[in-house]
Amino acid sequence: MKEALLQYIWKFQLYHLANLKTVTQDDLQIIYQGDYNTTQHGPDFLNASIVINGIKLFGNIEIHVFASDWIKHQHTNDSNYQSVILHVVYFNDVELINGMPTLQLNGRVMPLLLQKYRTIMDNNNVVKCKNLSATLNSIVIQQAKEKAIIHRLERKSVQIQQQLHQFNGDWNQVHYYNLVQCFFDKSNQFAAKNLLVNLPYSVLLKHADNIFQLEALLFGVAGLLHDNFSDDYPSMLQKEFSFLQAKYQLKISNKKYWNYFRIRPMSFPSIRLSQLANLLHTSPQFVRLYQLDKVKYTLQNVQASVYWQTHYLLDKSTSNHTNCLGKKQIDKILINYTLPIQYTYAKYEQKPLEYILEYYYSLSKETNNKTKLFDYEHFNHKTAYDSQAFIELHDEFCTKQKCLQCVIGHHVLAQSNKIQNYIEEENVFYV
């Protein structure tokens, strides 16, 4: 028995509720099991209501596998636990602590539930429910995806709100901070963050009408204009940046921060910087666009400057090639930048959120090592809605073994017909 499972059993009241008595044989009735405490230090369940020997009590409830864990966890002298009205344990291995009413659940939990839990947790798959997928219906899987998508957006929304506070309520800065990071791959995130620190959005906005100056600022602060160039284009950028650096006292990042290894040439930092300059030039208020279709249309028209039709690196010519943002990159920006920002802003303005969830269905699915773990029969993977849900399930539930907080895990454990019948036969109320 693990404490997390015992908390789960208590939360959903998955035990015999008939003829409850404390370990001292006092009559006990559970009016409300309490609110599961996931955010603050203190008892596991808050605002509970119980009746002991006809006396109604209001307060908090603490859950432990062993009664002695109360002492082991040093709750005795902790003021946060003075409001506890019931100690729920699986094994009552010590005598009553400070007269605390105690309920022992050992013998009241259905063995099938414990067996199902062991079946899930004892396998070696990252996705613990993989071998049980055949028993899941499409409704359960869809509910799991929806919860995962919302969970993911809420997590990102918290980060964005923290950024908004950091930037003193300036949404433009928040947009810029997230947009720049989405332009670059994972191996260049450190370099991108250095660029953000050293090149304020306000400086770029002042030169939004001049794409050449935008490129000079971006390439210069990125540390890519320090070499001796033969081509006219980088030489001119270098000269222009020298003036702008002195004007704004700009700090230059280390060129070595940028990574080109195992990256497709069209995703090289140099190409992305020019594309970013083009976006800021053609749509300087892009960060203020809130119509998703208009955002997508704008991104589809982003391209690097003419020089990059025959170059992937400064001063090194290549054959002619496209210099536009690819569909995958556009979808990546929409998924990782636009939709989380839109979600946060909609919450901020108290506007409907449904259209944001629906928009995921219009974007291509992502395929990576995380989503591949869900590539089996009953988990459909067709759009970004699916892949984003799978990534969140992987990161926040599967790898952290939070099966008890997952819709699928809950279905496997608590929604079994045998368990429901077991509870119903006892004429108890099932929450």
Short mmCIF file of C-alpha atoms in Angstrom, two decimals:
data_model
loop_
_atom_site.label_atom_id
_atom_site.label_comp_id
_atom_site.label_asym_id
_atom_site.label_seq_id
_atom_site.Cartn_x
_atom_site.Cartn_y
_atom_site.Cartn_z
CA MET A 1 0.00 0.00 0.00
CA LYS A 2 1.27 3.46 -0.94
CA GLU A 3 0.05 6.71 0.56
CA ALA A 4 -0.85 8.08 -2.90
CA LEU A 5 -3.17 5.11 -3.46
CA LEU A 6 -4.71 5.52 -0.02
CA GLN A 7 -5.36 9.20 -0.74
CA TYR A 8 -6.97 8.18 -4.02
CA ILE A 9 -9.19 5.62 -2.27
CA TRP A 10 -10.25 8.27 0.24
CA LYS A 11 -10.84 10.93 -2.41
CA PHE A 12 -13.26 8.71 -4.35
CA GLN A 13 -14.54 6.82 -1.31
CA LEU A 14 -13.59 3.42 -2.78
CA TYR A 15 -14.09 1.37 0.38
CA HIS A 16 -16.94 -0.02 2.50
CA LEU A 17 -18.72 2.96 4.04
CA ALA A 18 -21.35 0.93 5.91
CA ASN A 19 -21.11 0.63 9.70
CA LEU A 20 -17.97 2.72 10.03
CA LYS A 21 -16.27 2.84 13.42
CA THR A 22 -13.07 4.38 14.68
CA VAL A 23 -10.34 2.17 16.14
CA THR A 24 -11.90 2.87 19.57
CA GLN A 25 -15.27 1.59 18.28
CA ASP A 26 -16.96 5.00 18.14
CA ASP A 27 -19.68 5.32 15.50
CA LEU A 28 -18.41 7.25 12.49
CA GLN A 29 -20.20 8.79 9.51
CA ILE A 30 -18.49 10.61 6.63
CA ILE A 31 -20.60 13.56 5.50
CA TYR A 32 -17.92 14.99 3.19
CA GLN A 33 -14.45 13.54 2.72
CA GLY A 34 -12.86 16.96 2.12
CA ASP A 35 -11.10 18.75 -0.72
CA TYR A 36 -7.89 17.10 -1.87
CA ASN A 37 -5.03 19.41 -0.93
CA THR A 38 -2.61 19.63 -3.86
CA THR A 39 -1.31 23.17 -3.46
CA GLN A 40 -0.29 23.85 0.10
CA HIS A 41 1.47 22.38 3.11
CA GLY A 42 -0.79 20.74 5.65
CA PRO A 43 -3.37 17.94 5.88
CA ASP A 44 -4.25 15.91 2.79
CA PHE A 45 -7.95 16.82 2.75
CA LEU A 46 -9.42 20.16 3.76
CA ASN A 47 -12.91 21.31 4.81
CA ALA A 48 -14.18 17.84 5.67
CA SER A 49 -17.29 17.02 7.66
CA ILE A 50 -17.85 13.92 9.81
CA VAL A 51 -20.08 12.73 12.66
CA ILE A 52 -18.65 10.81 15.63
CA ASN A 53 -21.13 9.41 18.15
CA GLY A 54 -23.75 11.91 16.94
CA ILE A 55 -21.41 14.93 17.22
CA LYS A 56 -20.80 16.77 13.97
CA LEU A 57 -17.22 17.90 13.34
CA PHE A 58 -15.74 20.17 10.69
CA GLY A 59 -12.04 20.30 9.85
CA ASN A 60 -9.27 18.52 7.97
CA ILE A 61 -8.28 14.91 7.43
CA GLU A 62 -4.79 13.41 7.26
CA ILE A 63 -4.00 10.17 5.41
CA HIS A 64 -1.17 7.76 6.29
CA VAL A 65 -0.34 4.15 5.48
CA PHE A 66 0.74 3.58 9.10
CA ALA A 67 -0.64 5.44 12.11
CA SER A 68 2.95 5.84 13.30
CA ASP A 69 3.66 7.99 10.21
CA TRP A 70 1.99 10.83 12.13
CA ILE A 71 4.97 10.81 14.50
CA LYS A 72 7.50 10.03 11.78
CA HIS A 73 6.34 13.05 9.76
CA GLN A 74 6.52 15.26 12.87
CA HIS A 75 2.88 16.38 12.79
CA THR A 76 2.45 16.34 16.57
CA ASN A 77 3.86 19.83 17.16
CA ASP A 78 3.00 21.23 13.73
CA SER A 79 0.29 23.91 14.01
CA ASN A 80 -0.88 23.11 10.45
CA TYR A 81 -2.26 19.80 11.77
CA GLN A 82 -4.12 21.07 14.83
CA SER A 83 -7.32 21.25 12.78
CA VAL A 84 -7.27 17.54 11.88
CA ILE A 85 -10.52 15.85 12.96
CA LEU A 86 -9.79 12.36 11.64
CA HIS A 87 -6.65 10.33 11.02
CA VAL A 88 -7.25 7.80 8.21
CA VAL A 89 -4.72 4.94 8.10
CA TYR A 90 -4.38 1.57 6.43
CA PHE A 91 -2.53 -0.03 9.35
CA ASN A 92 -3.18 1.15 12.90
CA ASP A 93 0.24 0.11 14.22
CA VAL A 94 0.32 2.38 17.29
CA GLU A 95 -2.19 3.38 19.94
CA LEU A 96 -4.28 6.50 19.50
CA ILE A 97 -2.10 9.61 19.14
CA ASN A 98 -3.14 12.52 21.37
CA GLY A 99 -6.69 11.21 21.41
CA MET A 100 -6.96 11.66 17.63
CA PRO A 101 -9.99 9.82 16.16
CA THR A 102 -8.58 7.21 13.78
CA LEU A 103 -10.19 5.16 11.00
CA GLN A 104 -8.43 2.02 9.76
CA LEU A 105 -9.20 1.07 6.14
CA ASN A 106 -7.44 -2.29 6.08
CA GLY A 107 -10.14 -4.86 5.34
CA ARG A 108 -12.49 -2.30 3.79
CA VAL A 109 -10.75 -1.92 0.42
CA MET A 110 -11.63 -4.39 -2.33
CA PRO A 111 -8.66 -6.70 -3.15
CA LEU A 112 -9.43 -6.33 -6.88
CA LEU A 113 -8.66 -2.61 -6.70
CA LEU A 114 -5.30 -3.28 -5.03
CA GLN A 115 -4.55 -5.98 -7.59
CA LYS A 116 -5.33 -3.63 -10.49
CA TYR A 117 -3.05 -0.99 -9.00
CA ARG A 118 -0.17 -3.46 -8.73
CA THR A 119 -0.78 -4.60 -12.31
CA ILE A 120 -0.44 -1.04 -13.54
CA MET A 121 2.54 0.01 -11.43
CA ASP A 122 4.63 -3.18 -11.61
CA ASN A 123 5.12 -3.26 -15.39
CA ASN A 124 8.25 -1.71 -16.93
CA ASN A 125 6.54 0.39 -19.61
CA VAL A 126 6.82 4.16 -19.36
CA VAL A 127 3.16 4.24 -20.39
CA LYS A 128 1.86 2.01 -17.61
CA CYS A 129 -1.56 1.47 -19.18
CA LYS A 130 -0.18 0.27 -22.52
CA ASN A 131 -1.03 -3.39 -21.95
CA LEU A 132 -4.51 -2.41 -20.75
CA SER A 133 -5.37 -0.23 -23.76
CA ALA A 134 -7.64 -2.90 -25.25
CA THR A 135 -9.99 -2.52 -22.27
CA LEU A 136 -10.37 1.25 -22.78
CA ASN A 137 -13.14 2.79 -24.82
CA SER A 138 -12.74 5.82 -27.07
CA ILE A 139 -14.66 8.08 -24.66
CA VAL A 140 -12.18 7.44 -21.83
CA ILE A 141 -9.20 8.08 -24.11
CA GLN A 142 -10.76 11.29 -25.43
CA GLN A 143 -11.43 12.48 -21.87
CA ALA A 144 -7.81 11.75 -20.98
CA LYS A 145 -6.61 13.78 -23.96
CA GLU A 146 -8.87 16.71 -23.14
CA LYS A 147 -7.71 16.80 -19.54
CA ALA A 148 -4.07 16.56 -20.67
CA ILE A 149 -4.46 19.42 -23.19
CA ILE A 150 -6.07 21.68 -20.59
CA HIS A 151 -3.44 20.66 -18.02
CA ARG A 152 -0.71 21.58 -20.52
CA LEU A 153 -2.25 24.94 -21.37
CA GLU A 154 -2.77 25.74 -17.67
CA ARG A 155 0.88 24.95 -16.90
CA LYS A 156 2.07 27.17 -19.73
CA SER A 157 -0.42 29.85 -18.75
CA VAL A 158 1.09 30.02 -15.26
CA GLN A 159 4.54 30.57 -16.82
CA ILE A 160 3.19 33.28 -19.14
CA GLN A 161 1.48 35.07 -16.25
CA GLN A 162 4.78 35.02 -14.36
CA GLN A 163 6.45 36.57 -17.40
CA LEU A 164 3.71 39.20 -17.58
CA HIS A 165 4.46 40.11 -13.98
CA GLN A 166 8.19 40.15 -14.73
CA PHE A 167 7.63 42.54 -17.66
CA ASN A 168 5.33 44.82 -15.65
CA GLY A 169 2.19 43.88 -17.55
CA ASP A 170 3.70 44.46 -21.01
CA TRP A 171 2.08 41.87 -23.31
CA ASN A 172 4.39 42.87 -26.18
CA GLN A 173 7.44 41.78 -24.21
CA VAL A 174 5.74 38.52 -23.24
CA HIS A 175 4.94 37.81 -26.88
CA TYR A 176 8.48 38.66 -28.01
CA TYR A 177 10.03 36.47 -25.29
CA ASN A 178 8.03 33.40 -26.34
CA LEU A 179 8.07 34.04 -30.09
CA VAL A 180 11.86 34.20 -30.32
CA GLN A 181 12.29 30.92 -28.45
CA CYS A 182 9.82 29.18 -30.78
CA PHE A 183 11.84 30.26 -33.81
CA PHE A 184 14.79 28.11 -32.76
CA ASP A 185 15.23 24.39 -32.07
CA LYS A 186 15.91 22.95 -28.62
CA SER A 187 19.69 22.92 -28.96
CA ASN A 188 19.65 26.70 -29.52
CA GLN A 189 17.37 27.71 -26.67
CA PHE A 190 20.25 28.96 -24.50
CA ALA A 191 21.50 31.17 -27.34
CA ALA A 192 17.95 32.41 -28.02
CA LYS A 193 17.51 33.42 -24.39
CA ASN A 194 20.80 35.32 -24.50
CA LEU A 195 19.55 37.14 -27.59
CA LEU A 196 16.36 38.07 -25.71
CA VAL A 197 18.29 39.41 -22.74
CA ASN A 198 20.64 41.49 -24.89
CA LEU A 199 18.18 42.80 -27.50
CA PRO A 200 14.98 44.39 -26.12
CA TYR A 201 11.83 44.33 -28.23
CA SER A 202 11.56 48.10 -27.85
CA VAL A 203 14.82 48.55 -29.79
CA LEU A 204 13.65 46.30 -32.63
CA LEU A 205 10.31 48.11 -32.80
CA LYS A 206 12.06 51.43 -33.40
CA HIS A 207 13.59 49.97 -36.58
CA ALA A 208 10.64 47.87 -37.72
CA ASP A 209 10.35 49.93 -40.94
CA ASN A 210 13.91 49.01 -42.00
CA ILE A 211 14.52 45.29 -42.51
CA PHE A 212 18.24 45.80 -43.07
CA GLN A 213 18.63 47.42 -39.65
CA LEU A 214 16.53 44.66 -38.07
CA GLU A 215 18.88 42.04 -39.53
CA ALA A 216 21.92 44.03 -38.41
CA LEU A 217 20.56 44.15 -34.85
CA LEU A 218 19.62 40.47 -34.71
CA PHE A 219 22.79 39.12 -36.33
CA GLY A 220 25.02 41.55 -34.46
CA VAL A 221 23.64 40.90 -30.96
CA ALA A 222 23.63 37.16 -31.77
CA GLY A 223 27.41 37.45 -32.16
CA LEU A 224 27.47 36.43 -35.83
CA LEU A 225 29.10 39.59 -37.27
CA HIS A 226 32.57 39.35 -35.74
CA ASP A 227 34.35 37.69 -38.70
CA ASN A 228 36.14 39.23 -41.69
CA PHE A 229 33.66 38.87 -44.56
CA SER A 230 34.13 38.77 -48.32
CA ASP A 231 30.47 39.16 -49.28
CA ASP A 232 29.01 42.66 -49.40
CA TYR A 233 25.86 41.72 -47.46
CA PRO A 234 27.49 40.61 -44.16
CA SER A 235 30.08 43.42 -44.46
CA MET A 236 27.28 45.98 -44.70
CA LEU A 237 25.44 44.36 -41.79
CA GLN A 238 28.63 44.56 -39.76
CA LYS A 239 29.05 48.26 -40.48
CA GLU A 240 25.40 49.04 -39.70
CA PHE A 241 25.50 47.11 -36.44
CA SER A 242 28.62 48.96 -35.30
CA PHE A 243 26.60 52.19 -35.40
CA LEU A 244 23.48 50.67 -33.74
CA GLN A 245 25.48 48.96 -31.01
CA ALA A 246 27.10 52.24 -30.01
CA LYS A 247 23.74 54.02 -30.12
CA TYR A 248 21.94 51.55 -27.82
CA GLN A 249 24.93 50.23 -25.86
CA LEU A 250 24.05 46.69 -26.84
CA LYS A 251 25.78 43.67 -25.40
CA ILE A 252 26.90 41.00 -27.86
CA SER A 253 26.24 37.30 -27.23
CA ASN A 254 28.89 34.63 -27.71
CA LYS A 255 28.84 33.20 -31.26
CA LYS A 256 29.75 29.78 -29.85
CA TYR A 257 26.36 29.53 -28.13
CA TRP A 258 24.73 28.79 -31.50
CA ASN A 259 24.56 25.17 -32.57
CA TYR A 260 24.46 23.95 -36.19
CA PHE A 261 25.23 20.29 -35.55
CA ARG A 262 22.53 17.81 -36.63
CA ILE A 263 20.21 20.63 -37.72
CA ARG A 264 18.70 20.85 -41.20
CA PRO A 265 20.19 23.82 -43.11
CA MET A 266 16.76 25.48 -43.40
CA SER A 267 16.65 25.53 -39.59
CA PHE A 268 20.11 27.05 -39.15
CA PRO A 269 20.15 30.00 -36.70
CA SER A 270 21.21 32.35 -39.52
CA ILE A 271 18.12 31.50 -41.58
CA ARG A 272 15.83 31.81 -38.56
CA LEU A 273 17.26 35.22 -37.62
CA SER A 274 16.58 36.58 -41.09
CA GLN A 275 13.05 35.13 -41.06
CA LEU A 276 12.44 36.73 -37.68
CA ALA A 277 13.61 40.08 -39.06
CA ASN A 278 11.18 39.67 -41.96
CA LEU A 279 8.28 38.94 -39.61
CA LEU A 280 9.02 41.98 -37.45
CA HIS A 281 9.35 44.15 -40.57
CA THR A 282 6.20 43.06 -42.41
CA SER A 283 4.09 42.72 -39.25
CA PRO A 284 5.69 44.83 -36.49
CA GLN A 285 2.54 44.42 -34.42
CA PHE A 286 2.43 40.66 -35.05
CA VAL A 287 2.58 40.18 -31.31
CA ARG A 288 -0.81 41.84 -31.06
CA LEU A 289 -2.56 39.55 -33.57
CA TYR A 290 -5.27 37.50 -31.88
CA GLN A 291 -7.10 36.04 -34.89
CA LEU A 292 -5.60 32.58 -35.32
CA ASP A 293 -6.18 32.36 -39.06
CA LYS A 294 -4.55 35.77 -39.55
CA VAL A 295 -1.56 34.68 -37.46
CA LYS A 296 -1.19 31.54 -39.59
CA TYR A 297 -1.49 33.53 -42.83
CA THR A 298 1.18 35.98 -41.64
CA LEU A 299 3.58 33.13 -40.79
CA GLN A 300 3.00 31.50 -44.18
CA ASN A 301 4.32 34.65 -45.84
CA VAL A 302 7.48 34.93 -43.76
CA GLN A 303 10.74 34.45 -45.66
CA ALA A 304 14.41 35.23 -45.20
CA SER A 305 15.97 38.02 -47.26
CA VAL A 306 17.20 37.46 -50.84
CA TYR A 307 20.77 36.74 -49.72
CA TRP A 308 19.55 33.58 -48.00
CA GLN A 309 18.20 32.11 -51.25
CA THR A 310 21.80 31.16 -52.05
CA HIS A 311 23.28 30.93 -48.54
CA TYR A 312 22.77 29.00 -45.33
CA LEU A 313 25.73 30.66 -43.60
CA LEU A 314 27.30 34.09 -43.94
CA ASP A 315 29.97 34.23 -46.65
CA LYS A 316 29.31 30.64 -47.85
CA SER A 317 27.26 30.36 -51.02
CA THR A 318 25.11 27.38 -51.99
CA SER A 319 22.71 26.45 -54.77
CA ASN A 320 19.37 28.25 -54.92
CA HIS A 321 16.81 27.12 -52.33
CA THR A 322 13.60 28.21 -50.63
CA ASN A 323 13.88 30.55 -47.66
CA CYS A 324 10.31 30.47 -46.32
CA LEU A 325 9.08 29.06 -43.03
CA GLY A 326 8.10 25.43 -43.52
CA LYS A 327 4.71 24.02 -42.52
CA LYS A 328 6.18 22.11 -39.57
CA GLN A 329 7.87 25.25 -38.26
CA ILE A 330 4.66 27.26 -38.65
CA ASP A 331 2.69 24.61 -36.77
CA LYS A 332 5.40 24.51 -34.10
CA ILE A 333 5.10 28.28 -33.57
CA LEU A 334 1.31 28.08 -33.44
CA ILE A 335 1.38 25.16 -30.99
CA ASN A 336 4.12 26.35 -28.65
CA TYR A 337 3.72 30.11 -28.86
CA THR A 338 0.41 31.30 -30.30
CA LEU A 339 -2.09 28.96 -28.65
CA PRO A 340 -0.68 29.15 -25.08
CA ILE A 341 -0.51 32.96 -25.37
CA GLN A 342 -4.05 33.08 -26.76
CA TYR A 343 -5.29 30.81 -23.98
CA THR A 344 -3.70 32.99 -21.29
CA TYR A 345 -4.98 36.21 -22.84
CA ALA A 346 -8.50 34.78 -23.23
CA LYS A 347 -8.49 33.84 -19.54
CA TYR A 348 -7.14 37.29 -18.69
CA GLU A 349 -9.97 38.92 -20.65
CA GLN A 350 -12.52 36.29 -19.48
CA LYS A 351 -13.27 35.24 -23.07
CA PRO A 352 -14.34 31.77 -24.36
CA LEU A 353 -11.57 29.16 -24.60
CA GLU A 354 -13.20 26.46 -26.72
CA TYR A 355 -11.95 27.80 -30.06
CA ILE A 356 -8.36 27.43 -28.88
CA LEU A 357 -8.81 23.73 -28.08
CA GLU A 358 -10.55 23.17 -31.42
CA TYR A 359 -7.72 24.85 -33.34
CA TYR A 360 -5.31 22.05 -32.39
CA TYR A 361 -7.30 19.77 -34.71
CA SER A 362 -6.29 21.91 -37.73
CA LEU A 363 -2.56 21.47 -37.07
CA SER A 364 -0.33 18.57 -38.06
CA LYS A 365 0.55 15.94 -35.49
CA GLU A 366 4.02 15.95 -33.96
CA THR A 367 6.11 12.80 -34.06
CA ASN A 368 8.90 12.29 -31.54
CA ASN A 369 10.16 9.76 -29.01
CA LYS A 370 7.38 10.72 -26.58
CA THR A 371 4.46 10.42 -28.98
CA LYS A 372 5.80 7.13 -30.37
CA LEU A 373 5.21 5.56 -26.96
CA PHE A 374 1.47 6.01 -27.61
CA ASP A 375 1.56 4.54 -31.11
CA TYR A 376 -0.63 1.54 -30.51
CA GLU A 377 -4.06 0.54 -31.66
CA HIS A 378 -6.44 2.32 -29.29
CA PHE A 379 -4.63 5.68 -29.11
CA ASN A 380 -5.42 7.54 -32.33
CA HIS A 381 -2.71 9.99 -33.36
CA LYS A 382 -3.90 12.22 -36.20
CA THR A 383 -3.52 15.89 -35.22
CA ALA A 384 -1.64 18.25 -32.91
CA TYR A 385 -4.48 17.80 -30.41
CA ASP A 386 -3.42 14.15 -30.03
CA SER A 387 0.34 14.73 -29.96
CA GLN A 388 0.14 17.60 -27.46
CA ALA A 389 -2.02 15.45 -25.21
CA PHE A 390 0.41 12.53 -25.47
CA ILE A 391 3.41 14.75 -24.71
CA GLU A 392 1.66 16.11 -21.60
CA LEU A 393 0.61 12.62 -20.47
CA HIS A 394 4.20 11.49 -20.91
CA ASP A 395 5.84 14.46 -19.14
CA GLU A 396 3.40 15.10 -16.30
CA PHE A 397 1.69 11.77 -15.66
CA CYS A 398 3.46 8.69 -17.09
CA THR A 399 7.08 9.50 -16.21
CA LYS A 400 6.01 10.81 -12.79
CA GLN A 401 3.84 7.69 -12.26
CA LYS A 402 0.77 9.82 -11.56
CA CYS A 403 -1.59 7.13 -12.85
CA LEU A 404 -4.00 7.88 -10.01
CA GLN A 405 -4.45 11.44 -11.30
CA CYS A 406 -4.92 10.36 -14.92
CA VAL A 407 -8.37 9.76 -16.42
CA ILE A 408 -7.17 6.44 -17.86
CA GLY A 409 -5.69 5.25 -14.57
CA HIS A 410 -8.85 6.28 -12.75
CA HIS A 411 -10.98 4.36 -15.24
CA VAL A 412 -8.87 1.20 -14.92
CA LEU A 413 -8.98 1.33 -11.12
CA ALA A 414 -12.31 2.76 -10.06
CA GLN A 415 -14.69 2.28 -12.94
CA SER A 416 -14.52 -1.50 -13.04
CA ASN A 417 -18.03 -3.02 -13.00
CA LYS A 418 -16.89 -5.43 -10.33
CA ILE A 419 -15.77 -2.61 -8.06
CA GLN A 420 -18.97 -0.64 -8.65
CA ASN A 421 -21.07 -3.72 -7.93
CA TYR A 422 -18.99 -4.41 -4.83
CA ILE A 423 -19.75 -0.92 -3.47
CA GLU A 424 -23.39 -0.95 -4.51
CA GLU A 425 -24.02 -4.31 -2.84
CA GLU A 426 -23.02 -2.70 0.43
CA ASN A 427 -25.70 0.01 -0.07
CA VAL A 428 -23.16 2.78 0.25
CA PHE A 429 -22.98 6.16 -1.42
CA TYR A 430 -20.32 6.25 -4.15
CA VAL A 431 -18.89 9.65 -5.02
#
